[in-house]
Coordinates of C-alpha atoms in Angstrom, one line a residue:
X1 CA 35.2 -12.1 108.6
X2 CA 32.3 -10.4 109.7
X3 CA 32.5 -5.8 110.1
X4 CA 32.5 -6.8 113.8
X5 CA 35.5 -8.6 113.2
X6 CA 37.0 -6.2 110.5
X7 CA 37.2 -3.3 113.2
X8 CA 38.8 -5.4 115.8
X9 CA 41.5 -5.7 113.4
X10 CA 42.0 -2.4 112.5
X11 CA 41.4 -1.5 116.9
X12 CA 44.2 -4.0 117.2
X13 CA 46.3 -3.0 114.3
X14 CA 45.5 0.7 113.7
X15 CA 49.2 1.8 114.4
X16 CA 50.8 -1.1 111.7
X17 CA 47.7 1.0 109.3
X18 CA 48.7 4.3 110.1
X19 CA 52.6 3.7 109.7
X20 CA 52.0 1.9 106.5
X21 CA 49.4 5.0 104.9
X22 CA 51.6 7.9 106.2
X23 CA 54.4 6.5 104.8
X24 CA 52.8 6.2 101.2
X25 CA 51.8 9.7 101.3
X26 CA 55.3 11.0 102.3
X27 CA 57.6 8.8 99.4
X28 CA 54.2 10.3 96.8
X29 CA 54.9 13.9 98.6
X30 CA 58.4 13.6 98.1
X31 CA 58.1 12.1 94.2
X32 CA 55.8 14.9 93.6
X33 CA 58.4 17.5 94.9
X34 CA 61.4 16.1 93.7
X35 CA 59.9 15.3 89.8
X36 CA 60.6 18.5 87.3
X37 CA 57.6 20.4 86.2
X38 CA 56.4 20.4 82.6
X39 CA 54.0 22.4 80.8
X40 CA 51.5 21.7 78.2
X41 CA 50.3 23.7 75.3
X42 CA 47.0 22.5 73.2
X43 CA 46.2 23.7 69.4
X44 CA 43.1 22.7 67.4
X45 CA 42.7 22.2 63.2
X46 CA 39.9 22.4 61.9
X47 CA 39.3 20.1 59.1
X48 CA 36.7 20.8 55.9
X49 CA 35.5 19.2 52.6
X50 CA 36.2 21.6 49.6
X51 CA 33.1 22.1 47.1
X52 CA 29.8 20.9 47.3
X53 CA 26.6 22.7 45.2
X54 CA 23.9 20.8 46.9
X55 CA 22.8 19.7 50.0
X56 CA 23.7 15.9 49.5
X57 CA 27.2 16.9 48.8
X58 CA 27.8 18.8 51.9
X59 CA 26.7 16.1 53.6
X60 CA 28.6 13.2 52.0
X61 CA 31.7 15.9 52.4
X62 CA 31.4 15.7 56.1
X63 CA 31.3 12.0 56.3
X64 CA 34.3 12.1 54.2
X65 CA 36.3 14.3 56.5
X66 CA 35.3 12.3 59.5
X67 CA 36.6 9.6 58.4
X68 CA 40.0 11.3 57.3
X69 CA 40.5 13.2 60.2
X70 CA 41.3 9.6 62.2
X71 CA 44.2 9.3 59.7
X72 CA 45.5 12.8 59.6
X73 CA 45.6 12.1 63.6
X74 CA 48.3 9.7 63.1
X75 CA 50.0 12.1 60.3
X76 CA 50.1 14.2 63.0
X77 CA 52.7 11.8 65.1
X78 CA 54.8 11.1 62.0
X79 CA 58.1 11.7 60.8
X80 CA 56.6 13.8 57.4
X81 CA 55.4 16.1 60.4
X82 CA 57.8 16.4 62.8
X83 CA 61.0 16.3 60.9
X84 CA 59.8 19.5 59.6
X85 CA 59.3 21.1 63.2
X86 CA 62.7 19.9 64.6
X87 CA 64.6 21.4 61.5
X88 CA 62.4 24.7 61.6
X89 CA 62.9 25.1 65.9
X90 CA 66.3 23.9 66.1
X91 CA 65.9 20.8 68.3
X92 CA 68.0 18.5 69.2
X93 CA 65.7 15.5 69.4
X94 CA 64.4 12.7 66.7
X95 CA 61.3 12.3 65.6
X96 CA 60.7 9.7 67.5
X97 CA 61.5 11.2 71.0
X98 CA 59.5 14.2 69.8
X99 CA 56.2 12.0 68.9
X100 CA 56.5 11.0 72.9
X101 CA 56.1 14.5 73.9
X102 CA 53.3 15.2 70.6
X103 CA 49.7 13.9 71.4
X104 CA 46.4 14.4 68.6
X105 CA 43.0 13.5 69.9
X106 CA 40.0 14.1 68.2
X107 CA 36.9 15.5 70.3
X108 CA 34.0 12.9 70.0
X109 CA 31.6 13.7 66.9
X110 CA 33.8 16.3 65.3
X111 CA 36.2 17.1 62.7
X112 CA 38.7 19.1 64.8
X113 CA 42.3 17.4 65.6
X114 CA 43.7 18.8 69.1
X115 CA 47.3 18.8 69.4
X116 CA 49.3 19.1 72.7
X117 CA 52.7 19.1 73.4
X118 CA 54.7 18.9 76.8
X119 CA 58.0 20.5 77.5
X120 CA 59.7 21.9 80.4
X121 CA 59.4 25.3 78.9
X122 CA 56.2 26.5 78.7
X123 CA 57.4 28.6 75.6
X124 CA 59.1 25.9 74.2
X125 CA 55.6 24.0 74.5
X126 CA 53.7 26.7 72.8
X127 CA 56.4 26.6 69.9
X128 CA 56.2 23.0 69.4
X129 CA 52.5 22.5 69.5
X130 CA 51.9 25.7 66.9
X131 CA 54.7 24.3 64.5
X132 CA 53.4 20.5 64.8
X133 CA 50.1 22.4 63.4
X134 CA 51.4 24.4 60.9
X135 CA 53.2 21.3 59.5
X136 CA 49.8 19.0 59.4
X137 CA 48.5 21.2 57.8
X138 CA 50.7 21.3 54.8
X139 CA 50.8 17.5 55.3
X140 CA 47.4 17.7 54.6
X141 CA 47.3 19.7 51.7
X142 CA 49.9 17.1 50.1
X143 CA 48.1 14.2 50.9
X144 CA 44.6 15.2 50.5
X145 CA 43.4 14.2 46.9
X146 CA 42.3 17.1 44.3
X147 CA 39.7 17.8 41.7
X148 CA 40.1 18.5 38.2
X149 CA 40.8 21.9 39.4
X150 CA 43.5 21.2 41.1
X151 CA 41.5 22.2 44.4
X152 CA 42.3 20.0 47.9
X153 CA 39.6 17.8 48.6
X154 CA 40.6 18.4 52.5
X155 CA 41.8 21.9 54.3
X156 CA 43.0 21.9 57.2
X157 CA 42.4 25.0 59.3
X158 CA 44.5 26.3 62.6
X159 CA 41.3 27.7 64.5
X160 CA 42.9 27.9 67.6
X161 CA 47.0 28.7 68.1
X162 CA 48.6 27.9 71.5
X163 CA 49.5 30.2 74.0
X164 CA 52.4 29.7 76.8
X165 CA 50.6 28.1 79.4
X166 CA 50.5 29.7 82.5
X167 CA 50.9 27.1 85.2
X168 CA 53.0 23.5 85.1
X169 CA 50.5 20.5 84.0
X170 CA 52.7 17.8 85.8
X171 CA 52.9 17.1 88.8
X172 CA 49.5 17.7 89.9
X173 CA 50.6 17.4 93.6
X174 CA 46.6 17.6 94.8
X175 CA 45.5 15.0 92.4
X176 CA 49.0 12.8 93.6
X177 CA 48.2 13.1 96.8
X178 CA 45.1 12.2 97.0
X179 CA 46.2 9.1 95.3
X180 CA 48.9 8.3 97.9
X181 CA 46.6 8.3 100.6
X182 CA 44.1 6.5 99.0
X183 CA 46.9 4.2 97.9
X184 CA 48.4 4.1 101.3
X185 CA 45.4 3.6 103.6
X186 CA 44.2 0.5 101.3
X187 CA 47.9 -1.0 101.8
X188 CA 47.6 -0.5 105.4
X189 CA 44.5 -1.8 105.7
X190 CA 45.8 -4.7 103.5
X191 CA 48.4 -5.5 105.4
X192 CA 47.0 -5.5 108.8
X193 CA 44.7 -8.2 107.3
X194 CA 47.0 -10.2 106.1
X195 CA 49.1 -9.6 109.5
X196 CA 45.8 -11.2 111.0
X197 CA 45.7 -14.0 109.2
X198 CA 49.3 -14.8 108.5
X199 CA 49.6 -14.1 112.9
X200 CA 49.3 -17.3 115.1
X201 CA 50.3 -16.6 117.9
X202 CA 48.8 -16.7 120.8
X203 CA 48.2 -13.4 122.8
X204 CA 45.0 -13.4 123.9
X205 CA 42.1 -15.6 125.8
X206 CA 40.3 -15.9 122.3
X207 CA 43.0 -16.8 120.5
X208 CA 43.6 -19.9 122.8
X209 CA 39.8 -20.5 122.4
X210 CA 40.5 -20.8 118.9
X211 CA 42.8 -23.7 119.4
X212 CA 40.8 -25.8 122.8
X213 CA 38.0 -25.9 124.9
X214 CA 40.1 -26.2 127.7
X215 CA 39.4 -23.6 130.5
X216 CA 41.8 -20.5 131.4
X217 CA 42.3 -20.7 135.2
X218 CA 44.5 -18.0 135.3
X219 CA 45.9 -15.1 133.4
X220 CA 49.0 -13.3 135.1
X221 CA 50.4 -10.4 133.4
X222 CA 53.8 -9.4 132.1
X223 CA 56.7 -8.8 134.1
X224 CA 59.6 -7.8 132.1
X225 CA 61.9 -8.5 135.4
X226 CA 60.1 -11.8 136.7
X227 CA 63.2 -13.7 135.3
X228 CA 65.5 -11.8 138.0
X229 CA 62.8 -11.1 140.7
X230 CA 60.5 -14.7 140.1
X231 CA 58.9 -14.9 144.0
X232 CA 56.6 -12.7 142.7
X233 CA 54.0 -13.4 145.6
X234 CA 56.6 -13.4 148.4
X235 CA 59.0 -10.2 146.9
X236 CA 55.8 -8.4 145.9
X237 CA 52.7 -9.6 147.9
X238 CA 50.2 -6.8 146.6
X239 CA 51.0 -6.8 142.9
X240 CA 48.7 -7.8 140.8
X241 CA 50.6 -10.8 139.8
X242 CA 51.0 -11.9 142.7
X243 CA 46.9 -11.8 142.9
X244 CA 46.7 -13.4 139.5
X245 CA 48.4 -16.6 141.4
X246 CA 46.0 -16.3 144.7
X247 CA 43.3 -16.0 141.7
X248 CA 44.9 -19.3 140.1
X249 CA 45.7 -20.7 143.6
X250 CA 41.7 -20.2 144.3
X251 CA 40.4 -21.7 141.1
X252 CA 42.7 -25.0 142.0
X253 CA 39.6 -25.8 143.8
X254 CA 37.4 -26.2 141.9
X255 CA 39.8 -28.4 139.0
X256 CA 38.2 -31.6 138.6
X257 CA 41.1 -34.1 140.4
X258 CA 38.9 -35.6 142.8
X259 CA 38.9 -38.9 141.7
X260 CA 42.7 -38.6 141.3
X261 CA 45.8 -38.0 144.0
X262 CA 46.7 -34.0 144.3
X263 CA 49.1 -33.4 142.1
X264 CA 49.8 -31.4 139.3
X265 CA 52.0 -31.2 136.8
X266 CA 53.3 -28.0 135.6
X267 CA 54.6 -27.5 132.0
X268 CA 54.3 -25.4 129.1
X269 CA 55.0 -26.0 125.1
X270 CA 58.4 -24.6 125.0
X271 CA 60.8 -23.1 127.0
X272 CA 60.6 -19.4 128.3
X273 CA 56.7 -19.8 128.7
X274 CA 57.0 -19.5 132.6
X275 CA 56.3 -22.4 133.8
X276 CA 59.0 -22.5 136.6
X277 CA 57.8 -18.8 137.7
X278 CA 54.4 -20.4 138.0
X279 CA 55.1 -23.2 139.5
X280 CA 57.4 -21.8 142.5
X281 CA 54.9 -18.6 143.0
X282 CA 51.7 -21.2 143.2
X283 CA 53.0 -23.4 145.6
X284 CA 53.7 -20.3 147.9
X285 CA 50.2 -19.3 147.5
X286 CA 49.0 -22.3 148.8
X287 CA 51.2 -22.8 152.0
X288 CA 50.3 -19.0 152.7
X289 CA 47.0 -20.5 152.6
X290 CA 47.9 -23.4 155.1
X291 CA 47.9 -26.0 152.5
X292 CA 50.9 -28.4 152.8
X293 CA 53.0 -28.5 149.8
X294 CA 55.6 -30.7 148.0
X295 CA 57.3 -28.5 145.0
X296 CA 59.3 -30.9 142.9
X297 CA 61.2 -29.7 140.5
X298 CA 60.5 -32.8 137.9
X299 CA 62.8 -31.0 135.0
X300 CA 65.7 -32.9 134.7
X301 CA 67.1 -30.9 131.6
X302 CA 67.5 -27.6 132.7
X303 CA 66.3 -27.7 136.6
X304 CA 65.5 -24.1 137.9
X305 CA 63.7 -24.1 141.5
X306 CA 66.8 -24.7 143.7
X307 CA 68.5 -21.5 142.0
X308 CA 65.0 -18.9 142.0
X309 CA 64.7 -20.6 145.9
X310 CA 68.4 -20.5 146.9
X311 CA 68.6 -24.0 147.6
X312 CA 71.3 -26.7 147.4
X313 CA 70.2 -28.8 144.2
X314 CA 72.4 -31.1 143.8
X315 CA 71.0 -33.5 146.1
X316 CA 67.2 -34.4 145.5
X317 CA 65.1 -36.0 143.4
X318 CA 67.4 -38.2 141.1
X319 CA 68.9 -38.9 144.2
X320 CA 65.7 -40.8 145.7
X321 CA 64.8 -42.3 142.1
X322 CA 68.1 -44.0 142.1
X323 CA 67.8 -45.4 145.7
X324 CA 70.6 -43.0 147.5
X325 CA 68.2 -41.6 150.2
X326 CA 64.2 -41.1 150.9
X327 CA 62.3 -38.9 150.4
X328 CA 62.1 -36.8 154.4
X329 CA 66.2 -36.9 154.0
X330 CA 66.5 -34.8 151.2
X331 CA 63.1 -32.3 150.8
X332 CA 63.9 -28.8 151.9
X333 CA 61.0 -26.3 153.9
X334 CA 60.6 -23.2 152.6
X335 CA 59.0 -20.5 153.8
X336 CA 56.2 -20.5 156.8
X337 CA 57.0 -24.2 157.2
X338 CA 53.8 -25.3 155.0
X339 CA 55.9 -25.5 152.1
X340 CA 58.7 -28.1 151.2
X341 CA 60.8 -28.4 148.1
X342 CA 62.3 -31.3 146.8
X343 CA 65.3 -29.6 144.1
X344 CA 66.3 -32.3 140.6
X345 CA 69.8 -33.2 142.4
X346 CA 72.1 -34.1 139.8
X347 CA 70.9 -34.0 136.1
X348 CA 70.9 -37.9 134.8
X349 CA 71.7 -39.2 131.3
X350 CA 68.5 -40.7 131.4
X351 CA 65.9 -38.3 132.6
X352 CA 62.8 -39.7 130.5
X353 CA 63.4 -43.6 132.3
X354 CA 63.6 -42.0 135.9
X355 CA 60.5 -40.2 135.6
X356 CA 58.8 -43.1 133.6
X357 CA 59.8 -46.0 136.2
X358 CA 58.1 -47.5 139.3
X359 CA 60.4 -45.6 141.6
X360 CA 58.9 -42.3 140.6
X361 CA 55.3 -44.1 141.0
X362 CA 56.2 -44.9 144.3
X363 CA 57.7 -41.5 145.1
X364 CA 54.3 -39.7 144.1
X365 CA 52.3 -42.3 146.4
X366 CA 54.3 -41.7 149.2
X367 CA 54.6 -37.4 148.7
X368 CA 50.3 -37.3 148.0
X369 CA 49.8 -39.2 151.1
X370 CA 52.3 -36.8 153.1
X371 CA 51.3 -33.8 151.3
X372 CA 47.8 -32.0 150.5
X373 CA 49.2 -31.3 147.2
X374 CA 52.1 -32.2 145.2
X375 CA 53.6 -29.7 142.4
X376 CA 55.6 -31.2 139.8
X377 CA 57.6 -28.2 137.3
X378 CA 58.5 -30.5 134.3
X379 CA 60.0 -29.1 131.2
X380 CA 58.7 -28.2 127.9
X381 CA 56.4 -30.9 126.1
X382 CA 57.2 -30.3 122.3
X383 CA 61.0 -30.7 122.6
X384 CA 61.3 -33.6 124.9
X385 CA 58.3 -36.5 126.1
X386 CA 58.8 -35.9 130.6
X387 CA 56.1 -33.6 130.7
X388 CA 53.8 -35.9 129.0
X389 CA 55.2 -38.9 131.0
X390 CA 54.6 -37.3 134.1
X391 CA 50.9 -36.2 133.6
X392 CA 50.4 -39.5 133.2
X393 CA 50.8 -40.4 136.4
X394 CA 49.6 -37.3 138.3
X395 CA 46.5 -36.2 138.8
X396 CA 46.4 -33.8 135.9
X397 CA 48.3 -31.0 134.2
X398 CA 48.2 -26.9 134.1
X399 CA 49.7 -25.8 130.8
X400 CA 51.2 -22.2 130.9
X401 CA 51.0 -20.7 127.9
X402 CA 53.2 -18.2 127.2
X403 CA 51.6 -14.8 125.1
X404 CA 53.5 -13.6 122.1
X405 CA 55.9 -16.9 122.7
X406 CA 54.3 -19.4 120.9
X407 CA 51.7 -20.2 118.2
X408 CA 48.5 -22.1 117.8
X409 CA 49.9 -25.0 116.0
X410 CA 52.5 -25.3 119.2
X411 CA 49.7 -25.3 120.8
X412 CA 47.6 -27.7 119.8
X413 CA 50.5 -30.2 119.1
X414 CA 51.1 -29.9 122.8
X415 CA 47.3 -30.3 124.2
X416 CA 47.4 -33.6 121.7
X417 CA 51.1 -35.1 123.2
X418 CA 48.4 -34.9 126.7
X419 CA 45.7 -36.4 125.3
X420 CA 48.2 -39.1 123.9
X421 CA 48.9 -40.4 127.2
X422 CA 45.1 -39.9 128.5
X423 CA 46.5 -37.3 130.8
X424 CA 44.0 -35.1 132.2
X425 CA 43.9 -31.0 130.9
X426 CA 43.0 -29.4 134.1
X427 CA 42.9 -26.1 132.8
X428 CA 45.6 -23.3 131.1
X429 CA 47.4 -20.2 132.8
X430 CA 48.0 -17.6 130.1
X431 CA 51.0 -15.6 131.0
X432 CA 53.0 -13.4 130.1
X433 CA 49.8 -11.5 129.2
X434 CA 50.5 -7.8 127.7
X435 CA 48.5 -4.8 130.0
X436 CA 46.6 -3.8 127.0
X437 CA 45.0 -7.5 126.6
X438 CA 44.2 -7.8 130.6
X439 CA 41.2 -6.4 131.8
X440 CA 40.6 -2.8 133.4
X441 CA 40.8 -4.0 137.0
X442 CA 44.3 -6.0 136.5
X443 CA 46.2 -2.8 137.5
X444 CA 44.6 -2.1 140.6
X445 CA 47.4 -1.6 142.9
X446 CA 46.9 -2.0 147.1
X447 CA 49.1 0.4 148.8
X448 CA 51.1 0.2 151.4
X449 CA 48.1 2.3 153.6
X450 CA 46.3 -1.3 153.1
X451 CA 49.2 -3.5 154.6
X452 CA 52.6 -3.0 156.5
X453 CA 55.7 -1.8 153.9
X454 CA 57.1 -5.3 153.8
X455 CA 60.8 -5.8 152.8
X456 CA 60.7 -6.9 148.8
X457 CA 63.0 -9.7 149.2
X458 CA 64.1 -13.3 147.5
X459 CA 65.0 -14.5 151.0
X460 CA 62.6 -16.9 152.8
X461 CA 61.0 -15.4 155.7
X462 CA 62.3 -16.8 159.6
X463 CA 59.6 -18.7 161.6
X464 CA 57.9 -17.3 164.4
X465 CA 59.0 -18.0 167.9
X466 CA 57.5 -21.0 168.9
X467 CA 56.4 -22.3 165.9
X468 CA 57.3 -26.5 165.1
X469 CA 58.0 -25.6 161.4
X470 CA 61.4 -26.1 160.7
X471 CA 63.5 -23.1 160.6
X472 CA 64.2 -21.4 157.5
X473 CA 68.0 -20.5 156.9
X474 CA 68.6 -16.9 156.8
X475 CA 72.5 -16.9 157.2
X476 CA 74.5 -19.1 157.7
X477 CA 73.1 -23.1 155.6
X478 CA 71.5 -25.0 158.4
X479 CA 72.9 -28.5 159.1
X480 CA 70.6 -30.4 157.2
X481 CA 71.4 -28.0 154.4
X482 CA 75.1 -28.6 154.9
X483 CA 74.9 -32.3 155.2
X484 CA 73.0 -32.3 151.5
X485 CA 75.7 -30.0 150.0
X486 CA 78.2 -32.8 151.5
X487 CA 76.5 -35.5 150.4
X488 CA 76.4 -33.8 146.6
X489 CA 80.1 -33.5 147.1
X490 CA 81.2 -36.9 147.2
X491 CA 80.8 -38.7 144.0
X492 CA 81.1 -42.4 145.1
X493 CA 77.7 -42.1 146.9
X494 CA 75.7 -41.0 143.6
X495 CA 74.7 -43.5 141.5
X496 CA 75.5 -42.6 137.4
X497 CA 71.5 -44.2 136.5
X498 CA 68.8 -46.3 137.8
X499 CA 70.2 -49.0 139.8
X500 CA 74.1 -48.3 138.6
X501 CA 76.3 -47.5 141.6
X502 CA 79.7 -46.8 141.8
X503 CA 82.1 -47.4 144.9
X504 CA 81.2 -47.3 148.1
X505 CA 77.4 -47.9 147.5
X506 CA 75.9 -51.0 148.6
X507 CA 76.1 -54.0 146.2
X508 CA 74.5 -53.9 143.1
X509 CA 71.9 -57.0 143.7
X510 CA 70.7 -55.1 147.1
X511 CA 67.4 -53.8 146.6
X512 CA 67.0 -50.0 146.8
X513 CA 65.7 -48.8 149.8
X514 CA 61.8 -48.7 150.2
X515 CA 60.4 -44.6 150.3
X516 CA 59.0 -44.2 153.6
X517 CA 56.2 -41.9 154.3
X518 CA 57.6 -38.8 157.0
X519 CA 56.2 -39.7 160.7
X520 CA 54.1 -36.8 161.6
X521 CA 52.0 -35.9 165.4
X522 CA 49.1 -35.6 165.3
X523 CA 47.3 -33.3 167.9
X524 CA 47.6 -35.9 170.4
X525 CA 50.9 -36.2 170.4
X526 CA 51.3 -40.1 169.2
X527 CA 53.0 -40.8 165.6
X528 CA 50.7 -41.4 162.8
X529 CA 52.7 -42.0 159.2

């Protein structure tokens, strides 16, 4: 990690750094304040060599004391010393607590002992550290061998007494909190760092460049309320999601599926990612545009495009696979006329054989011949194989990858269940994208001074007088609608699996019926197919 890198993190984790520094300096702030003062009060002994005539005996005295004085700073601590001082001051400590509160330290190069003591009296301080010296002292004298005169070979010398300090010595609440910033920034900093690294998720355009090479086609932006309100481009035409999916319906264009039938696969790595959303507000781009469409809604698990598109689902694509109907009986238009939906129908026991056998093969010749392009929402890959089954057969696969929804490994493991079945990556929609990862010009906003106010609605809009598109139902279902909600309602015409049907279906050695291309007119009025 480069500084380049180092200050992205903190740009993109400053508030986790802040939180975490302020926070160390408040619990030191408030340790500081709550801790009870104590003061300390210093004495110093001086410590000299008795006799001496010459010159050479001075100087081997002062060696001498040198060396004593390291042991007389341990006398110091001792019971022989401060038994005497609790007895004389009246305390009601042992020597032992005492020696905690007792410190002797000899200055470098001399022969001068400096004893301290802390207390939370300053006057009790003074007391102690004057009596602790008084006592060496005659410790001193005691230990400190004599001459044939009976003279000490060492005195010890109170040159300084100690005086009742005049301010508390602990806490020191500058010197504290300067350590609990210091402290606090370096854990902030240390945390958002390991955040950083510990973090794989995916959020941003680099961090799905750190996982594939594969090309962002599209980044749409979050919507807390997409789930309730998903037409996004038909509810809210001028939003700037709803330009992200003109942006993505543009860059279809230029995908590389010219070799290959036009259809596309929509999935994501796990559930919640958005790839229904995607899938529905896409294929409305693209009939806006004049482009016929065929959404199928390939996800046999947990089918969603009948219920964001008010449809009747129970009669659709299962229904086809298994040989109850074709494929013009049971699609649905939508919208301007350009776009037609065909729903799951009923959810199968076995949804990974339907979309794996020759009936679905046939089904996607027959709708990319009709259609200009053919949109297939297919669920998740990681939890179940459709998705990858599906791109198989299509002409590629848009992977919508959800920010903040799932990680890198998810990822990765996903791109590889595609390249498993040599399906063909046409590109990634990031979604779900948070405002501050989306680029300045994301929230530009047409009013309504650009366009008529147009009614933010779910409901498809009516066709125009005149039109040949097939009318939208706005009230009351439409026939065909009503003759598919029938159909649903009677058991003993839905088969239970691929070539299983129960009563009232033809026999079971019949041969499903053949999926027929929709007879269109062509400008000259004769039938083409």
């Amino acid at each position: 990690m480069d500084v380049g890198d180092f200050l992205a993190v903190l740009r993109k984790r400053w508030i986790v750094a802040t939180v975490i520094a302020l926070g160390t300096l408040a619990a030191t702030a408030v340790l500081t304040l709550a801790s009870t003062p104590t003061y300390t009060a210093t004495t110093s002994v001086f410590f000299s060599v008795q006799g001496g005539a010459t010159v050479s005996d001075l100087v081997q005295g002062s060696t001498y004391a040198e060396k004593q004085v390291q042991s007389y700073a341990e006398v110091a601590t001792s019971p022989l010393v401060l038994q005497p001082v609790i007895d004389d001051l009246g305390l009601d400590v042992s020597p032992q607590s005492l020696a905690s509160t007792v410190t002797a330290t000899i200055p470098l190069n001399t022969v001068i002992i400096e004893i301290s003591a802390v207390n939370e009296s300053p006057q009790q301080a003074a007391n102690i550290a004057n009596a602790v010296a008084a006592e060496l002292a005659e410790a001193v004298a005691a230990l400190a061998p004599a001459d044939t005169a009976g003279t000490e070979a060492v005195r010890a010398t109170i040159i300084a007494e100690a005086t009742v300090p005049a301010g508390a010595s602990s806490p020191n609440v500058t010197r504290n909190l300067g350590l609990g910033l210091v402290l606090g920034v370096g854990l902030g900093i240390g945390l958002a760092l390991l955040r950083e690294v510990l973090d794989s998720k995916v959020r941003t355009e680099s961090d799905v460049a750190r996982v594939t090479e594969a090309s962002i086609v599209a980044t749409i932006g979050y919507d807390g309320d997409a789930s309730a309100h998903p037409l996004t481009v038909q509810a809210d035409p001028h939003s700037p999601r709803a330009e992200a999916y003109r942006r993505l319906r543009t860059n279809l264009q230029f995908l590389d599926i010219a070799d290959r039938s036009h259809s596309i696969v929509i999935t994501s790595s796990l559930p919640g990612e958005g790839k229904s959303t995607t899938s529905i507000n896409l294929a409305i781009a693209l009939a806006e545009a004049g482009t016929r469409v065929l959404l199928v809604d390939a996800d046999l698990r947990r089918p969603q495009v009948a219920k964001y598109l008010q449809l009747e689902g129970r009669v659709g694509l299962t229904t086809v696979l298994i040989g109850r109907a074709d494929l013009p009986s049971v699609v649905q238009p939508w919208g301007n006329g350009n776009l037609h939906v065909l729903p799951s129908g009923r959810v199968p026991p076995n949804p990974s054989e339907l979309l794996g056998s020759h009936a679905m093969e046939s089904l996607m010749e027959v709708a990319t011949e009709q259609y200009d392009m053919v949109i297939l929402d297919s669920p998740p890959l990681l939890p179940v194989t459709d998705s990858a089954i599906l791109a198989g057969k299509a002409g590629g696969a848009l992977v919508v990858v959800g920010s903040d929804n799932v990680h890198m490994a998810q990822l990765e493991d996903s791109l590889e269940a595609l390249e498993a079945v040599d399906a063909r990556v046409l590109g990634l929609v990031l979604n779900k994208i948070q405002r501050k990862h989306i680029g300045k010009y994301h929230g530009y906003h047409y009013g309504s001074s650009y366009a008529p106010q147009m009614e933010r609605t779910t409901r498809p809009r009516p066709r125009r007088r005149g039109s040949s598109a097939p009318k939208v139902p706005s009230g009351e279902p439409v026939a065909k609608a009503r003759s598919l909600r029938q159909a649903a309602d009677h058991p003993q015409s839905v088969t239970t699996g691929v070539g299983e049907r129960t009563s009232g279906a033809s026999r079971p050695e019949d041969p499903p019926p053949s999926i027929q291309p929709r007879r269109t007119r062509d400008s000259g009025g004769s039938r083409s197919t």
